[in-house]
PDB file of N, CA and C in Angstrom:
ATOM      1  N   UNK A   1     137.088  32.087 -22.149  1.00  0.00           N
ATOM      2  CA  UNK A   1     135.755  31.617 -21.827  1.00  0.00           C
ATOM      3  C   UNK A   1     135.337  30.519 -22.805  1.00  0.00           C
ATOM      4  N   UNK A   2     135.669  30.656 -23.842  1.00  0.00           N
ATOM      5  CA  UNK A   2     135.148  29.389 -25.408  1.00  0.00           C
ATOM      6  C   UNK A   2     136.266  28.809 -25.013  1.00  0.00           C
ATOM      7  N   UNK A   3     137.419  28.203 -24.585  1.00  0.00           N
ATOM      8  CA  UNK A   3     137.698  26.718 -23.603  1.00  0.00           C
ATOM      9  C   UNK A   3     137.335  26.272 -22.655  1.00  0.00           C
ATOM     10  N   UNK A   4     136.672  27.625 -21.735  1.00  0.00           N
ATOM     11  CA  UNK A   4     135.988  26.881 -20.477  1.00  0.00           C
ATOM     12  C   UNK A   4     134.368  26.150 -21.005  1.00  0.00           C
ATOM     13  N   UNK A   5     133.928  26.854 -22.225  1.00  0.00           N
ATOM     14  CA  UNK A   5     132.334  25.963 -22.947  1.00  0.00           C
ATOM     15  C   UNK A   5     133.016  25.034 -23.226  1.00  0.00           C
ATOM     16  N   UNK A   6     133.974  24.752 -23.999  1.00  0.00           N
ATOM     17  CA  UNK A   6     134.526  24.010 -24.676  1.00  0.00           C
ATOM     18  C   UNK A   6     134.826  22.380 -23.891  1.00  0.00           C
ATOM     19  N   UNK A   7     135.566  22.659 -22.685  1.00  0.00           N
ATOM     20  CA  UNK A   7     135.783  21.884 -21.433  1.00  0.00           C
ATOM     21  C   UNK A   7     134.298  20.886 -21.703  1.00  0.00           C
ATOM     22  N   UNK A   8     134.116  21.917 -20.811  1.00  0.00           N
ATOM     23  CA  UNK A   8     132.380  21.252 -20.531  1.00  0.00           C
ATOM     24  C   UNK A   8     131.602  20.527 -21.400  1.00  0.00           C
ATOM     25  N   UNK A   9     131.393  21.048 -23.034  1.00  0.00           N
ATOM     26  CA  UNK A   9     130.776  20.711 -23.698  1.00  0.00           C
ATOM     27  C   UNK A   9     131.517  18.620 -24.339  1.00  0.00           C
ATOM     28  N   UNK A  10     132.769  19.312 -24.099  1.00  0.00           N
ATOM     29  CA  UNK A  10     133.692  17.688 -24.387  1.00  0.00           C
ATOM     30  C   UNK A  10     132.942  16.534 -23.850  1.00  0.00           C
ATOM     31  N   UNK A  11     132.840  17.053 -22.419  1.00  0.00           N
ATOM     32  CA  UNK A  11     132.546  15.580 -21.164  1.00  0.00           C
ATOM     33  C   UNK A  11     131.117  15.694 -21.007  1.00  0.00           C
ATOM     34  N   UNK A  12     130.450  16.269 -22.337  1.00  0.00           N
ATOM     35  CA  UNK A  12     129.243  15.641 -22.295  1.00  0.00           C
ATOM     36  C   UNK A  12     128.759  14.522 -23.819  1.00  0.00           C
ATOM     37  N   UNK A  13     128.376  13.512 -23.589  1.00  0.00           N
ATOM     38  CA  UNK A  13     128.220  12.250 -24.333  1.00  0.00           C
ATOM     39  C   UNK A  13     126.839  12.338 -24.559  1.00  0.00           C
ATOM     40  N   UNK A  14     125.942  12.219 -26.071  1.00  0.00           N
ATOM     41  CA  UNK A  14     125.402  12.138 -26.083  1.00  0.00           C
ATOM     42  C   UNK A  14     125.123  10.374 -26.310  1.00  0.00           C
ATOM     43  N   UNK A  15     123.492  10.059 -26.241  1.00  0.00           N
ATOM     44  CA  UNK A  15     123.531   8.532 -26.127  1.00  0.00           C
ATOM     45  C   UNK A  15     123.868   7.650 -27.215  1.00  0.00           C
ATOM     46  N   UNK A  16     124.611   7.001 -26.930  1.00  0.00           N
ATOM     47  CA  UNK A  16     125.342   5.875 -28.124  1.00  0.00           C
ATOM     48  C   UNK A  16     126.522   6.536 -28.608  1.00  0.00           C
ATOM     49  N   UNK A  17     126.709   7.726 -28.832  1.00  0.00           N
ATOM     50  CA  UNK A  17     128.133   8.390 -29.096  1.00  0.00           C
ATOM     51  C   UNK A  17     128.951   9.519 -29.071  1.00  0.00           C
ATOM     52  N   UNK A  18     129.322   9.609 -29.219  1.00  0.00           N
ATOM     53  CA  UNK A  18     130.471  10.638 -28.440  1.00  0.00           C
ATOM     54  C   UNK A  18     130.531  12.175 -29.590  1.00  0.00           C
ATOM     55  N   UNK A  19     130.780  13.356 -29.021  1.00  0.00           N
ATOM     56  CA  UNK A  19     131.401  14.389 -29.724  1.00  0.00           C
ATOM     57  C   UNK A  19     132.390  14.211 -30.739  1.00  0.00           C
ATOM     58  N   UNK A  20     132.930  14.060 -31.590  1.00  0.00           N
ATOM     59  CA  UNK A  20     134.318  14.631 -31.721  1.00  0.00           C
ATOM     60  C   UNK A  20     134.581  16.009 -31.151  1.00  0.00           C
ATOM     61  N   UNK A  21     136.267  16.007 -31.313  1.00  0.00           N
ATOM     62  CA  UNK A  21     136.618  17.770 -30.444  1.00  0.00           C
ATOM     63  C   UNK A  21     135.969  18.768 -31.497  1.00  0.00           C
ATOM     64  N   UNK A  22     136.114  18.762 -32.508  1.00  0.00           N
ATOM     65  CA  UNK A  22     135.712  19.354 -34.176  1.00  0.00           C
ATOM     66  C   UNK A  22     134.802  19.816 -34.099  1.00  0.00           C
ATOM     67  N   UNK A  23     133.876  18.884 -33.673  1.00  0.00           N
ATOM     68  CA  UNK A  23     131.900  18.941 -33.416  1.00  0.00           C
ATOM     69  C   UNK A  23     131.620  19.645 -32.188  1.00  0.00           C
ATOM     70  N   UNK A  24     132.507  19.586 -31.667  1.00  0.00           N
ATOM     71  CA  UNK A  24     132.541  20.735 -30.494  1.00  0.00           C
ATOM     72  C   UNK A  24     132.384  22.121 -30.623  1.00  0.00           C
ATOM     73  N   UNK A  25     133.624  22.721 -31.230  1.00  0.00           N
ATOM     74  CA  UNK A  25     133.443  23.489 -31.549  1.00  0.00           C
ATOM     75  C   UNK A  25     132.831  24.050 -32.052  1.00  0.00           C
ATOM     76  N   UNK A  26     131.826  23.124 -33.185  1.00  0.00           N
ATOM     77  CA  UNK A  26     131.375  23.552 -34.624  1.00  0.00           C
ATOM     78  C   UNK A  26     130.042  23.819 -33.797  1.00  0.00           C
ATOM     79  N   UNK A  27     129.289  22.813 -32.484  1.00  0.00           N
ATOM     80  CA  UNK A  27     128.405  22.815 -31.630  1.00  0.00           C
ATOM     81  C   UNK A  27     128.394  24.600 -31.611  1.00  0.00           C
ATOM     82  N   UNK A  28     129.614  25.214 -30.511  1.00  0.00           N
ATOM     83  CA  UNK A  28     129.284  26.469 -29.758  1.00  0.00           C
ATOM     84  C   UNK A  28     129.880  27.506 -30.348  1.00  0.00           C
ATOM     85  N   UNK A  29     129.939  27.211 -31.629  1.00  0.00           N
ATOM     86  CA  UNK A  29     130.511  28.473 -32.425  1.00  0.00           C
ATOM     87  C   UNK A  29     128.895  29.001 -33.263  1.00  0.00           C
ATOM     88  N   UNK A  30     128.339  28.352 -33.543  1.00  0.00           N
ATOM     89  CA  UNK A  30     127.125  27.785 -34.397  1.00  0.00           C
ATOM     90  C   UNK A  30     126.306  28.737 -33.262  1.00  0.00           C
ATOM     91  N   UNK A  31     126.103  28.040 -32.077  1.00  0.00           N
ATOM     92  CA  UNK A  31     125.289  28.652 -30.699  1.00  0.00           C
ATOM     93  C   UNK A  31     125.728  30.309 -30.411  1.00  0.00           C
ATOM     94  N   UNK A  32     126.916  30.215 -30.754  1.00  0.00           N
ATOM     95  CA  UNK A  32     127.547  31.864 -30.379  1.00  0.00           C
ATOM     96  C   UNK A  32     126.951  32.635 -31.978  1.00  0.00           C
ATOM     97  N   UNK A  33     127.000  32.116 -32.204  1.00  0.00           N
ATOM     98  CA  UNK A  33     126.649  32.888 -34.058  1.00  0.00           C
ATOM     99  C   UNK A  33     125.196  33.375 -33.770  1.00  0.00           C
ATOM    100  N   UNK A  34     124.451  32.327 -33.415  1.00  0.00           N
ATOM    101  CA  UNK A  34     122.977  32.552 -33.404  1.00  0.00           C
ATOM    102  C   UNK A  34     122.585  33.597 -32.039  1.00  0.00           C
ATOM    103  N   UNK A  35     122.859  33.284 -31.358  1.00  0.00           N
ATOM    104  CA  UNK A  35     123.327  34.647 -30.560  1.00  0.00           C
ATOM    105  C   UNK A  35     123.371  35.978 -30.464  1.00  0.00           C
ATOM    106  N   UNK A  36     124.905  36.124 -31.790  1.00  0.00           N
ATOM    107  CA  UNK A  36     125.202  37.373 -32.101  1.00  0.00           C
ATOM    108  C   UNK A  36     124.053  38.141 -33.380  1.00  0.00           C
ATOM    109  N   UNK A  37     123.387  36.726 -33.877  1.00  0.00           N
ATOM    110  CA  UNK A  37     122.790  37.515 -35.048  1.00  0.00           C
ATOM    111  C   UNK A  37     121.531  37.796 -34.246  1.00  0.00           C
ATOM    112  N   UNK A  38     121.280  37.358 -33.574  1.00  0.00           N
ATOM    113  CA  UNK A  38     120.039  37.584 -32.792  1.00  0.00           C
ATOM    114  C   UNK A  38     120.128  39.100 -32.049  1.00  0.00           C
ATOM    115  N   UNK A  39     121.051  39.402 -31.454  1.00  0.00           N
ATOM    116  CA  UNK A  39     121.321  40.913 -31.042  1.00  0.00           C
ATOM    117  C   UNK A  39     121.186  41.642 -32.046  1.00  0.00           C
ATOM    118  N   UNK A  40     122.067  41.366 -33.048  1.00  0.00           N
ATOM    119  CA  UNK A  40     122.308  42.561 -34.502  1.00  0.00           C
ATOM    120  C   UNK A  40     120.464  42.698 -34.704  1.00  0.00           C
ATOM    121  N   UNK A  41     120.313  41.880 -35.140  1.00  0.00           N
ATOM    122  CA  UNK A  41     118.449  42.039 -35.472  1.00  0.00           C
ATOM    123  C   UNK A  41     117.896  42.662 -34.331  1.00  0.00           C
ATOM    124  N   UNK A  42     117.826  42.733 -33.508  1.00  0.00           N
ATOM    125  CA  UNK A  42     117.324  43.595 -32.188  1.00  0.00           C
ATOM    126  C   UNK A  42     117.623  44.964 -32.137  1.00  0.00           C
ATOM    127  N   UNK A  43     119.559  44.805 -32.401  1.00  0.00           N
ATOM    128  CA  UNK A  43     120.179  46.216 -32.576  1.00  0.00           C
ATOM    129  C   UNK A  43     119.360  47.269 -33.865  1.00  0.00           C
ATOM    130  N   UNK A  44     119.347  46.669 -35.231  1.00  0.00           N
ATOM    131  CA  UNK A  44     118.637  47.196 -36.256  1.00  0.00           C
ATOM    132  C   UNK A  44     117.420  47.084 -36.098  1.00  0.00           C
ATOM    133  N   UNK A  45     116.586  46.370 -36.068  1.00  0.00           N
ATOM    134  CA  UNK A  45     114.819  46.356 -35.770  1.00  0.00           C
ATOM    135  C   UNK A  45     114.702  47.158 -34.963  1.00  0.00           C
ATOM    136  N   UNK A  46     114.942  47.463 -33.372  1.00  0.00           N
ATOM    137  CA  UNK A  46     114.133  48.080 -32.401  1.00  0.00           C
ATOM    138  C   UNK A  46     114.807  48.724 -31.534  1.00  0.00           C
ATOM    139  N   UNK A  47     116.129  48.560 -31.499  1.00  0.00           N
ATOM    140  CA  UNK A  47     116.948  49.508 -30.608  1.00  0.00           C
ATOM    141  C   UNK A  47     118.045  50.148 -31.318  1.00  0.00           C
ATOM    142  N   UNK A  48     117.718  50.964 -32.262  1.00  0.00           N
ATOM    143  CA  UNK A  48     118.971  51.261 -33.131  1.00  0.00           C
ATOM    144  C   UNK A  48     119.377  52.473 -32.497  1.00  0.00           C
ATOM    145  N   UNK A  49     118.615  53.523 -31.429  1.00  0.00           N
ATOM    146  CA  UNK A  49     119.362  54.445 -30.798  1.00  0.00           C
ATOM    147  C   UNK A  49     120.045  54.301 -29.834  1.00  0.00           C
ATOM    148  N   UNK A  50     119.859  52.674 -28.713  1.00  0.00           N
ATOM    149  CA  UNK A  50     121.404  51.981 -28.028  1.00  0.00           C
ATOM    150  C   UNK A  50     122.536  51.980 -28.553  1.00  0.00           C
ATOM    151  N   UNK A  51     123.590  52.115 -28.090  1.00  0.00           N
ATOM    152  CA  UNK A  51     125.062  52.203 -28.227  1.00  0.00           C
ATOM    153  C   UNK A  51     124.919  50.992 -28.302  1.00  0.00           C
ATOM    154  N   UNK A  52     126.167  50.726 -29.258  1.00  0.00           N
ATOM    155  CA  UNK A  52     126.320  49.155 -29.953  1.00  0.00           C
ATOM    156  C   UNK A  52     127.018  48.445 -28.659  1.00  0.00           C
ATOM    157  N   UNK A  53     127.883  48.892 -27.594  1.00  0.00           N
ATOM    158  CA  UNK A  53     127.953  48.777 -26.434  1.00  0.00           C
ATOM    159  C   UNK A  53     127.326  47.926 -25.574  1.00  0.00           C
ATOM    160  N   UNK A  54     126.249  48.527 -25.463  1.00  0.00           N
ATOM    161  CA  UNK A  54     125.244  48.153 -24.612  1.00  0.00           C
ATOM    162  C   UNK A  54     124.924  46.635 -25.516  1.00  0.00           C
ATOM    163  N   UNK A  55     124.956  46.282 -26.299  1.00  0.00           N
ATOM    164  CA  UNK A  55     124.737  45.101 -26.950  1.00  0.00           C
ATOM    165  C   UNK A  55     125.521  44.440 -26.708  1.00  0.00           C
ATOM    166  N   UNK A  56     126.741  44.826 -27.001  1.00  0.00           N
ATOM    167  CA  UNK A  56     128.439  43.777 -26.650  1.00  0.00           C
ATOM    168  C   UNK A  56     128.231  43.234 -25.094  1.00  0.00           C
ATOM    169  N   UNK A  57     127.573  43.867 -24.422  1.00  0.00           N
ATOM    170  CA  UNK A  57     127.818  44.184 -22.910  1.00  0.00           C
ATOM    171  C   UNK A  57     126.657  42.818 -22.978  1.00  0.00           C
ATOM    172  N   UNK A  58     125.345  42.686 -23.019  1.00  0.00           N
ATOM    173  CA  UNK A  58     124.544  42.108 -23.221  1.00  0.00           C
ATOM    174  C   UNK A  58     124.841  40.556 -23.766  1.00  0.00           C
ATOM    175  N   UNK A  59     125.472  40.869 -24.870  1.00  0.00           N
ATOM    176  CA  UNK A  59     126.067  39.441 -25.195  1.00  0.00           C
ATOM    177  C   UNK A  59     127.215  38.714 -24.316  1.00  0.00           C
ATOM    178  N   UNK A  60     127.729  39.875 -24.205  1.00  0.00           N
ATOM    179  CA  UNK A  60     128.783  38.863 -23.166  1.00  0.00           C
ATOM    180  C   UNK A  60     128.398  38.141 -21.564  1.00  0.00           C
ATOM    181  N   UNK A  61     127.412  39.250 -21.101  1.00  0.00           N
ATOM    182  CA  UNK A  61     126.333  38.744 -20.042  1.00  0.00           C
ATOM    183  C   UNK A  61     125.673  37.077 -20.456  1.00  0.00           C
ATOM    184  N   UNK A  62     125.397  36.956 -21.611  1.00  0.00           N
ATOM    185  CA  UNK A  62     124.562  36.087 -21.787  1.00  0.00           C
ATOM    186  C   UNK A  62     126.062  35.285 -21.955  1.00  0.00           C
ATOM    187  N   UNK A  63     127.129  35.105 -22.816  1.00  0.00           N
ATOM    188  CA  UNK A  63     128.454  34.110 -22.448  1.00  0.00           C
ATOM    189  C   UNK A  63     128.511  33.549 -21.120  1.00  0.00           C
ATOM    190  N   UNK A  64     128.527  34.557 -20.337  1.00  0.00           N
ATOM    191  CA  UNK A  64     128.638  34.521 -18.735  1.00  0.00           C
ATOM    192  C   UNK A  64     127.641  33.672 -18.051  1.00  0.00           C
ATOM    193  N   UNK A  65     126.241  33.839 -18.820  1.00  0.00           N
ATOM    194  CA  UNK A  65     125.410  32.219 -18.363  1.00  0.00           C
ATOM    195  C   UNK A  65     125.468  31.399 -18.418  1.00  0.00           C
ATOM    196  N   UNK A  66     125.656  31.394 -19.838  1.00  0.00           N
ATOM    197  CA  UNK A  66     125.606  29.805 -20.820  1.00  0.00           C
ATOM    198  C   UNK A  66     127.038  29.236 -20.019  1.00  0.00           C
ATOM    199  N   UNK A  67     128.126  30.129 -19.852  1.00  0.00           N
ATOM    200  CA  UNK A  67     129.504  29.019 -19.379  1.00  0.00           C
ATOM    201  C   UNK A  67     129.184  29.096 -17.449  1.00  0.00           C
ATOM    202  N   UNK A  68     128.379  29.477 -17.143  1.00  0.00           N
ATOM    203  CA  UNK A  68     127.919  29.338 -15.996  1.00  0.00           C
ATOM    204  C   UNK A  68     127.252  28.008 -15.849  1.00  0.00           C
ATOM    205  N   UNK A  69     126.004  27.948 -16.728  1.00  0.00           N
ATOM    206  CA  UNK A  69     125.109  26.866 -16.770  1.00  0.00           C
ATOM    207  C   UNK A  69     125.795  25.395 -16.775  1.00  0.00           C
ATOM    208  N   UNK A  70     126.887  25.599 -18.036  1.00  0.00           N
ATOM    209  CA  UNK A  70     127.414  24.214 -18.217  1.00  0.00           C
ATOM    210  C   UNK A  70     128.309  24.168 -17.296  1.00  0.00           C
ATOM    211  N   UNK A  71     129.225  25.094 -16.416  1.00  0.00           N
ATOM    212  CA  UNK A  71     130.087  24.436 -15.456  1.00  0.00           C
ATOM    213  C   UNK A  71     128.704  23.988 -14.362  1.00  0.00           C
ATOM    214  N   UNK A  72     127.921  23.844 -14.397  1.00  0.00           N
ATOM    215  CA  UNK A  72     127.259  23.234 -13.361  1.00  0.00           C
ATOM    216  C   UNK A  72     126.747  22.145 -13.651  1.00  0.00           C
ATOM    217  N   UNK A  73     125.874  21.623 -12.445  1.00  0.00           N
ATOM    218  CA  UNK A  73     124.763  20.576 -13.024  1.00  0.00           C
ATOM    219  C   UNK A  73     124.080  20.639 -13.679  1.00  0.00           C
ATOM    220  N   UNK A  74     123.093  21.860 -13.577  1.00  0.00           N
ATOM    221  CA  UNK A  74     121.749  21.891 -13.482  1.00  0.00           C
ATOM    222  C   UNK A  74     121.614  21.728 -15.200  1.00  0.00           C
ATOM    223  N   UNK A  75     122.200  21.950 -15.903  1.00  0.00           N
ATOM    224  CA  UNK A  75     121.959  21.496 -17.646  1.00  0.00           C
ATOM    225  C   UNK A  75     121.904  20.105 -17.886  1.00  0.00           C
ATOM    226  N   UNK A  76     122.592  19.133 -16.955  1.00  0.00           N
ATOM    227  CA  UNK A  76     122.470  18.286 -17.140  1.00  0.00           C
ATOM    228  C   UNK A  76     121.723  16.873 -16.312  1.00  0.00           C
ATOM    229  N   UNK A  77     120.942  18.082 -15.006  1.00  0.00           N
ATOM    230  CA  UNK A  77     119.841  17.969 -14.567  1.00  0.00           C
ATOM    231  C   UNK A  77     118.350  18.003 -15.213  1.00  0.00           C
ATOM    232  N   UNK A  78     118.739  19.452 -16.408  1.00  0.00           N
ATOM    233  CA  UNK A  78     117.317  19.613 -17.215  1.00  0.00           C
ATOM    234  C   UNK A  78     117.128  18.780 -18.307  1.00  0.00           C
ATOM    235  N   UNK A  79     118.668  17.939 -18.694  1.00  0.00           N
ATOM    236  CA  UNK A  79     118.379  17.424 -19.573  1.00  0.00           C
ATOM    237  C   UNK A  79     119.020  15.918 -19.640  1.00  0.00           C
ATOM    238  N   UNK A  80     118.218  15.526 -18.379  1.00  0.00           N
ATOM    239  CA  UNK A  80     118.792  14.351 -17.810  1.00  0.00           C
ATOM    240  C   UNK A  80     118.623  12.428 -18.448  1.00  0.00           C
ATOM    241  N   UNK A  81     117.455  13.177 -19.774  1.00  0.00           N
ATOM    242  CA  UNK A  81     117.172  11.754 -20.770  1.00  0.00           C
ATOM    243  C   UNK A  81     117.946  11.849 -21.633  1.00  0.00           C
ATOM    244  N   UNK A  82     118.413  12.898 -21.877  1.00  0.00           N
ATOM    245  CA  UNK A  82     119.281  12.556 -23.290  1.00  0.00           C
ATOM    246  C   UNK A  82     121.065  13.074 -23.036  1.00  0.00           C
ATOM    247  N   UNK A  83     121.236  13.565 -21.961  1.00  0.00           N
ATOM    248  CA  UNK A  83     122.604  14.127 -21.377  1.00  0.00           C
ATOM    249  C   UNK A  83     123.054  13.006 -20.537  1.00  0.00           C
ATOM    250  N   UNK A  84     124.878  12.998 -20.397  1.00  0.00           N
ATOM    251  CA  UNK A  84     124.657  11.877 -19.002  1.00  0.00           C
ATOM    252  C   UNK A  84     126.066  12.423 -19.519  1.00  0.00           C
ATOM    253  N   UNK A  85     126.801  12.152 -17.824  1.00  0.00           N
ATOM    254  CA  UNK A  85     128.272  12.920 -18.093  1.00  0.00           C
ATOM    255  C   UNK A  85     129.043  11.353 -18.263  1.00  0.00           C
TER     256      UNK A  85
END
């Protein structure tokens, strides 16, 4: 699934210059981090009697958007002033 973001995230150009592959990564690893710490804080703050499970399950749901979103248009429909394929 992090080559199919990965794909996507390549063949998008921001204006005047380009990704490196490097910055790519460093882009949706960074995005996946913030993510995961964002669950853990949820998991400890307010749902600490959920099975850690149910969190994994949750996060990976949300993978399943985000590489949803970018194989499509519509991200680069919403963000059509500063995105351009």
């Amino acid at each position: 699934m992090l080559s199919a973001i990965y794909h996507k995230v390549s063949r998008i150009e921001y204006e005047g210059s380009e990704f490196s592959s490097l910055n790519n990564y460093v882009i949706i690893i960074n995005f996946l981090l913030k993510i995961f710490y964002f669950f853990r804080y949820l998991y400890i703050r307010h749902f600490s009697f959920v099975n850690v499970c149910t969190v994994r399950f949750v996060f990976f749901i949300l993978l399943r958007i985000i590489s949803y979103i970018l194989s499509t248009r519509v991200c680069f429909d919403i963000f059509r002033n500063k995105f351009f394929l």
